[in-house]
PDB file of C-alpha atoms in Angstrom:
ATOM      1  CA  UNK Z  24      87.236 141.122  74.884  1.00  0.00           C
ATOM      2  CA  UNK Z  25      84.233 140.183  77.044  1.00  0.00           C
ATOM      3  CA  UNK Z  26      83.689 136.898  75.222  1.00  0.00           C
ATOM      4  CA  UNK Z  27      87.343 135.971  75.717  1.00  0.00           C
ATOM      5  CA  UNK Z  28      87.131 136.748  79.481  1.00  0.00           C
ATOM      6  CA  UNK Z  29      83.907 134.773  79.821  1.00  0.00           C
ATOM      7  CA  UNK Z  30      85.511 131.871  77.954  1.00  0.00           C
ATOM      8  CA  UNK Z  31      88.564 131.963  80.237  1.00  0.00           C
ATOM      9  CA  UNK Z  32      86.303 132.111  83.290  1.00  0.00           C
ATOM     10  CA  UNK Z  33      84.393 129.051  82.105  1.00  0.00           C
ATOM     11  CA  UNK Z  34      87.698 127.209  81.543  1.00  0.00           C
ATOM     12  CA  UNK Z  35      88.838 128.185  85.060  1.00  0.00           C
ATOM     13  CA  UNK Z  36      85.514 126.983  86.491  1.00  0.00           C
ATOM     14  CA  UNK Z  37      85.874 123.664  84.660  1.00  0.00           C
ATOM     15  CA  UNK Z  38      89.445 123.277  85.967  1.00  0.00           C
ATOM     16  CA  UNK Z  39      88.445 124.123  89.534  1.00  0.00           C
ATOM     17  CA  UNK Z  40      85.466 121.765  89.182  1.00  0.00           C
ATOM     18  CA  UNK Z  41      87.813 118.989  88.050  1.00  0.00           C
ATOM     19  CA  UNK Z  42      90.167 119.733  90.965  1.00  0.00           C
ATOM     20  CA  UNK Z  43      87.240 119.654  93.384  1.00  0.00           C
ATOM     21  CA  UNK Z  44      86.017 116.343  91.973  1.00  0.00           C
ATOM     22  CA  UNK Z  45      89.537 114.902  92.280  1.00  0.00           C
ATOM     23  CA  UNK Z  46      89.828 116.061  95.932  1.00  0.00           C
ATOM     24  CA  UNK Z  47      86.365 114.653  96.627  1.00  0.00           C
ATOM     25  CA  UNK Z  48      87.373 111.323  95.057  1.00  0.00           C
ATOM     26  CA  UNK Z  49      90.585 111.221  97.140  1.00  0.00           C
ATOM     27  CA  UNK Z  50      88.622 112.040 100.302  1.00  0.00           C
ATOM     28  CA  UNK Z  51      86.139 109.234  99.567  1.00  0.00           C
ATOM     29  CA  UNK Z  52      89.089 106.824  99.139  1.00  0.00           C
ATOM     30  CA  UNK Z  53      90.550 108.011 102.436  1.00  0.00           C
ATOM     31  CA  UNK Z  54      87.236 107.485 104.279  1.00  0.00           C
ATOM     32  CA  UNK Z  55      86.676 104.125 102.584  1.00  0.00           C
ATOM     33  CA  UNK Z  56      90.169 102.947 103.548  1.00  0.00           C
ATOM     34  CA  UNK Z  57      89.975 103.849 107.239  1.00  0.00           C
ATOM     35  CA  UNK Z  58      89.448 100.686 109.290  1.00  0.00           C
ATOM     36  CA  UNK Z  59      90.094 101.860 112.879  1.00  0.00           C
ATOM     37  CA  UNK Z  60      87.043 104.148 112.889  1.00  0.00           C
ATOM     38  CA  UNK Z  61      83.488 103.649 111.736  1.00  0.00           C
ATOM     39  CA  UNK Z  62      82.866 106.689 109.498  1.00  0.00           C
ATOM     40  CA  UNK Z  63      79.428 107.035 107.977  1.00  0.00           C
ATOM     41  CA  UNK Z  64      76.734 109.518 107.081  1.00  0.00           C
ATOM     42  CA  UNK Z  65      73.154 109.676 108.306  1.00  0.00           C
ATOM     43  CA  UNK Z  66      70.345 111.535 106.588  1.00  0.00           C
ATOM     44  CA  UNK Z  67      68.269 114.089 108.558  1.00  0.00           C
ATOM     45  CA  UNK Z  68      66.109 111.260 109.956  1.00  0.00           C
ATOM     46  CA  UNK Z  69      68.981 109.104 111.186  1.00  0.00           C
ATOM     47  CA  UNK Z  70      68.954 106.641 108.289  1.00  0.00           C
ATOM     48  CA  UNK Z  71      72.406 105.311 107.340  1.00  0.00           C
ATOM     49  CA  UNK Z  72      73.388 106.921 104.014  1.00  0.00           C
ATOM     50  CA  UNK Z  73      77.021 105.758 103.629  1.00  0.00           C
ATOM     51  CA  UNK Z  74      79.312 103.182 105.240  1.00  0.00           C
ATOM     52  CA  UNK Z  75      83.080 102.662 105.351  1.00  0.00           C
ATOM     53  CA  UNK Z  76      85.344  99.620 105.886  1.00  0.00           C
ATOM     54  CA  UNK Z  77      85.877 100.611 109.541  1.00  0.00           C
ATOM     55  CA  UNK Z  78      82.123 100.619 110.151  1.00  0.00           C
ATOM     56  CA  UNK Z  79      81.875  97.153 108.617  1.00  0.00           C
ATOM     57  CA  UNK Z  80      84.807  95.888 110.742  1.00  0.00           C
ATOM     58  CA  UNK Z  81      83.579  97.437 114.008  1.00  0.00           C
ATOM     59  CA  UNK Z  82      79.824  96.943 113.668  1.00  0.00           C
ATOM     60  CA  UNK Z  83      79.713  93.807 111.499  1.00  0.00           C
ATOM     61  CA  UNK Z  84      77.278  95.016 108.817  1.00  0.00           C
ATOM     62  CA  UNK Z  85      78.132  95.319 105.130  1.00  0.00           C
ATOM     63  CA  UNK Z  86      77.047  98.540 103.390  1.00  0.00           C
ATOM     64  CA  UNK Z  87      74.350  96.567 101.546  1.00  0.00           C
ATOM     65  CA  UNK Z  88      72.911  95.330 104.852  1.00  0.00           C
ATOM     66  CA  UNK Z  89      72.796  98.654 106.709  1.00  0.00           C
ATOM     67  CA  UNK Z  90      72.460 101.585 104.270  1.00  0.00           C
ATOM     68  CA  UNK Z  91      68.833 102.745 104.425  1.00  0.00           C
ATOM     69  CA  UNK Z  92      68.285 101.432 107.963  1.00  0.00           C
ATOM     70  CA  UNK Z  93      68.033 103.598 111.108  1.00  0.00           C
ATOM     71  CA  UNK Z  94      71.221 104.075 113.148  1.00  0.00           C
ATOM     72  CA  UNK Z  95      69.333 103.204 116.372  1.00  0.00           C
ATOM     73  CA  UNK Z  96      70.087  99.550 115.497  1.00  0.00           C
ATOM     74  CA  UNK Z  97      73.542 100.142 117.033  1.00  0.00           C
ATOM     75  CA  UNK Z  98      72.033 101.085 120.428  1.00  0.00           C
ATOM     76  CA  UNK Z  99      71.106  98.719 123.249  1.00  0.00           C
ATOM     77  CA  UNK Z 100      67.382  97.914 123.644  1.00  0.00           C
ATOM     78  CA  UNK Z 101      67.266 100.028 126.853  1.00  0.00           C
ATOM     79  CA  UNK Z 102      68.844 103.027 125.092  1.00  0.00           C
ATOM     80  CA  UNK Z 103      66.366 102.667 122.209  1.00  0.00           C
ATOM     81  CA  UNK Z 104      63.425 102.454 124.643  1.00  0.00           C
ATOM     82  CA  UNK Z 105      64.576 105.602 126.427  1.00  0.00           C
ATOM     83  CA  UNK Z 106      64.798 107.498 123.104  1.00  0.00           C
ATOM     84  CA  UNK Z 107      68.563 108.051 123.292  1.00  0.00           C
ATOM     85  CA  UNK Z 108      69.276 107.776 119.514  1.00  0.00           C
ATOM     86  CA  UNK Z 109      66.799 110.533 118.620  1.00  0.00           C
ATOM     87  CA  UNK Z 110      67.953 112.645 121.591  1.00  0.00           C
ATOM     88  CA  UNK Z 111      71.534 112.372 120.293  1.00  0.00           C
ATOM     89  CA  UNK Z 112      70.416 113.603 116.848  1.00  0.00           C
ATOM     90  CA  UNK Z 113      68.422 116.459 118.427  1.00  0.00           C
ATOM     91  CA  UNK Z 114      71.459 117.580 120.456  1.00  0.00           C
ATOM     92  CA  UNK Z 115      73.713 117.382 117.363  1.00  0.00           C
ATOM     93  CA  UNK Z 116      71.130 119.373 115.367  1.00  0.00           C
ATOM     94  CA  UNK Z 117      70.829 122.041 118.085  1.00  0.00           C
ATOM     95  CA  UNK Z 118      74.505 122.394 119.049  1.00  0.00           C
ATOM     96  CA  UNK Z 119      76.311 121.055 115.983  1.00  0.00           C
ATOM     97  CA  UNK Z 120      77.758 118.050 117.813  1.00  0.00           C
ATOM     98  CA  UNK Z 121      76.960 115.187 120.165  1.00  0.00           C
ATOM     99  CA  UNK Z 122      79.621 112.988 121.800  1.00  0.00           C
ATOM    100  CA  UNK Z 123      79.234 110.039 124.159  1.00  0.00           C
ATOM    101  CA  UNK Z 124      80.896 106.893 125.467  1.00  0.00           C
ATOM    102  CA  UNK Z 125      78.517 103.986 125.921  1.00  0.00           C
ATOM    103  CA  UNK Z 126      77.787 100.366 125.064  1.00  0.00           C
ATOM    104  CA  UNK Z 127      76.828  99.777 121.429  1.00  0.00           C
ATOM    105  CA  UNK Z 128      75.579  96.636 119.692  1.00  0.00           C
ATOM    106  CA  UNK Z 129      77.238  94.794 116.791  1.00  0.00           C
ATOM    107  CA  UNK Z 130      75.288  92.911 114.122  1.00  0.00           C
ATOM    108  CA  UNK Z 131      75.939  89.628 115.986  1.00  0.00           C
ATOM    109  CA  UNK Z 132      74.411  91.101 119.162  1.00  0.00           C
ATOM    110  CA  UNK Z 133      77.717  91.441 121.043  1.00  0.00           C
ATOM    111  CA  UNK Z 134      78.427  94.687 122.883  1.00  0.00           C
ATOM    112  CA  UNK Z 135      81.408  97.008 122.554  1.00  0.00           C
ATOM    113  CA  UNK Z 136      82.319 100.207 124.438  1.00  0.00           C
ATOM    114  CA  UNK Z 137      82.145 103.029 121.905  1.00  0.00           C
ATOM    115  CA  UNK Z 138      83.314 106.593 121.705  1.00  0.00           C
ATOM    116  CA  UNK Z 139      80.809 108.111 119.287  1.00  0.00           C
ATOM    117  CA  UNK Z 140      80.578 111.569 117.764  1.00  0.00           C
ATOM    118  CA  UNK Z 141      77.659 112.840 115.707  1.00  0.00           C
ATOM    119  CA  UNK Z 142      78.245 116.101 113.821  1.00  0.00           C
ATOM    120  CA  UNK Z 143      75.520 118.015 112.012  1.00  0.00           C
ATOM    121  CA  UNK Z 144      76.181 118.671 108.304  1.00  0.00           C
ATOM    122  CA  UNK Z 145      74.679 121.879 106.898  1.00  0.00           C
ATOM    123  CA  UNK Z 146      74.104 123.069 103.337  1.00  0.00           C
ATOM    124  CA  UNK Z 147      75.313 126.482 102.154  1.00  0.00           C
ATOM    125  CA  UNK Z 148      72.268 128.270 103.639  1.00  0.00           C
ATOM    126  CA  UNK Z 149      72.532 126.553 107.024  1.00  0.00           C
ATOM    127  CA  UNK Z 150      69.889 123.829 106.747  1.00  0.00           C
ATOM    128  CA  UNK Z 151      70.806 120.456 108.246  1.00  0.00           C
ATOM    129  CA  UNK Z 152      71.167 117.953 105.428  1.00  0.00           C
ATOM    130  CA  UNK Z 153      72.425 115.067 107.547  1.00  0.00           C
ATOM    131  CA  UNK Z 154      74.948 113.969 110.113  1.00  0.00           C
ATOM    132  CA  UNK Z 155      78.495 112.608 110.058  1.00  0.00           C
ATOM    133  CA  UNK Z 156      78.942 109.769 112.538  1.00  0.00           C
ATOM    134  CA  UNK Z 157      82.328 108.627 113.843  1.00  0.00           C
ATOM    135  CA  UNK Z 158      82.574 105.640 116.178  1.00  0.00           C
ATOM    136  CA  UNK Z 159      85.654 104.061 117.771  1.00  0.00           C
ATOM    137  CA  UNK Z 160      85.682 100.729 119.569  1.00  0.00           C
ATOM    138  CA  UNK Z 161      87.472 101.550 122.837  1.00  0.00           C
ATOM    139  CA  UNK Z 162      86.490  98.363 124.702  1.00  0.00           C
ATOM    140  CA  UNK Z 163      90.122  97.316 125.312  1.00  0.00           C
ATOM    141  CA  UNK Z 164      90.981 100.756 126.713  1.00  0.00           C
ATOM    142  CA  UNK Z 165      87.950 100.610 129.041  1.00  0.00           C
ATOM    143  CA  UNK Z 166      88.964  97.167 130.337  1.00  0.00           C
ATOM    144  CA  UNK Z 167      92.593  98.272 130.778  1.00  0.00           C
ATOM    145  CA  UNK Z 168      91.481 101.324 132.791  1.00  0.00           C
ATOM    146  CA  UNK Z 169      89.166  99.175 134.930  1.00  0.00           C
ATOM    147  CA  UNK Z 170      91.969  96.668 135.595  1.00  0.00           C
ATOM    148  CA  UNK Z 171      94.356  99.493 136.493  1.00  0.00           C
ATOM    149  CA  UNK Z 172      91.792 100.966 138.896  1.00  0.00           C
ATOM    150  CA  UNK Z 173      91.424  97.557 140.605  1.00  0.00           C
ATOM    151  CA  UNK Z 174      95.174  96.835 140.764  1.00  0.00           C
ATOM    152  CA  UNK Z 175      96.918  97.795 144.010  1.00  0.00           C
ATOM    153  CA  UNK Z 176      99.021 100.889 143.511  1.00  0.00           C
ATOM    154  CA  UNK Z 177     102.658 100.347 144.620  1.00  0.00           C
ATOM    155  CA  UNK Z 178     102.933 103.741 146.363  1.00  0.00           C
ATOM    156  CA  UNK Z 179      99.635 103.324 148.199  1.00  0.00           C
ATOM    157  CA  UNK Z 180     100.729  99.816 149.225  1.00  0.00           C
ATOM    158  CA  UNK Z 181     104.072 101.103 150.556  1.00  0.00           C
ATOM    159  CA  UNK Z 182     102.296 103.836 152.543  1.00  0.00           C
ATOM    160  CA  UNK Z 183      99.897 101.250 153.968  1.00  0.00           C
ATOM    161  CA  UNK Z 184     102.799  99.046 155.077  1.00  0.00           C
ATOM    162  CA  UNK Z 185     104.483 102.076 156.677  1.00  0.00           C
ATOM    163  CA  UNK Z 186     101.307 102.955 158.547  1.00  0.00           C
ATOM    164  CA  UNK Z 187     100.860  99.353 159.724  1.00  0.00           C
ATOM    165  CA  UNK Z 188     104.487  99.060 160.852  1.00  0.00           C
ATOM    166  CA  UNK Z 189     104.166 100.981 164.162  1.00  0.00           C
ATOM    167  CA  UNK Z 190     100.793  99.305 164.859  1.00  0.00           C
ATOM    168  CA  UNK Z 191     102.183  95.789 164.459  1.00  0.00           C
ATOM    169  CA  UNK Z 192     105.310  96.701 166.495  1.00  0.00           C
ATOM    170  CA  UNK Z 193     103.153  98.131 169.286  1.00  0.00           C
ATOM    171  CA  UNK Z 194     100.908  95.062 169.169  1.00  0.00           C
ATOM    172  CA  UNK Z 195     103.901  92.695 169.365  1.00  0.00           C
ATOM    173  CA  UNK Z 196     105.272  94.354 172.534  1.00  0.00           C
ATOM    174  CA  UNK Z 197     101.997  94.056 174.416  1.00  0.00           C
TER     175      UNK Z 197
END
């Protein structure tokens, strides 16, 4: 009876292994197909370990060009000088996550306003084995918010006109 149970258990393990591999394959396809977000992995030292289509679209590097290089290449020279990339990894390692909005650099040298999240990835015993990095290009949103902040607000304008009304009337009667 024991041999039969062990055999069934092995079959169940193989089936669950196959199901896991299939889910993993589907997840990799999902990540690879996402183009609105740069989704990629870093090793413990901040070296790019994987790269998706969104990362290529947003940052301008192909996987062949960037995998194996340090993620600090996406930071401005000032941010690199100040040690920001390594500080971001240290914070993610200590707290599990780092998030920021800041200027980032594309392969061609142009800047974009990024929302970036770095999440620590742990193995089953809790050791950090790398980081997941998610970056969105939110440049258009930043410019739209800046334009909205500069645009006169209709209500504020109406209140200003109301406040000026009595002043101009008083001035005209003098």
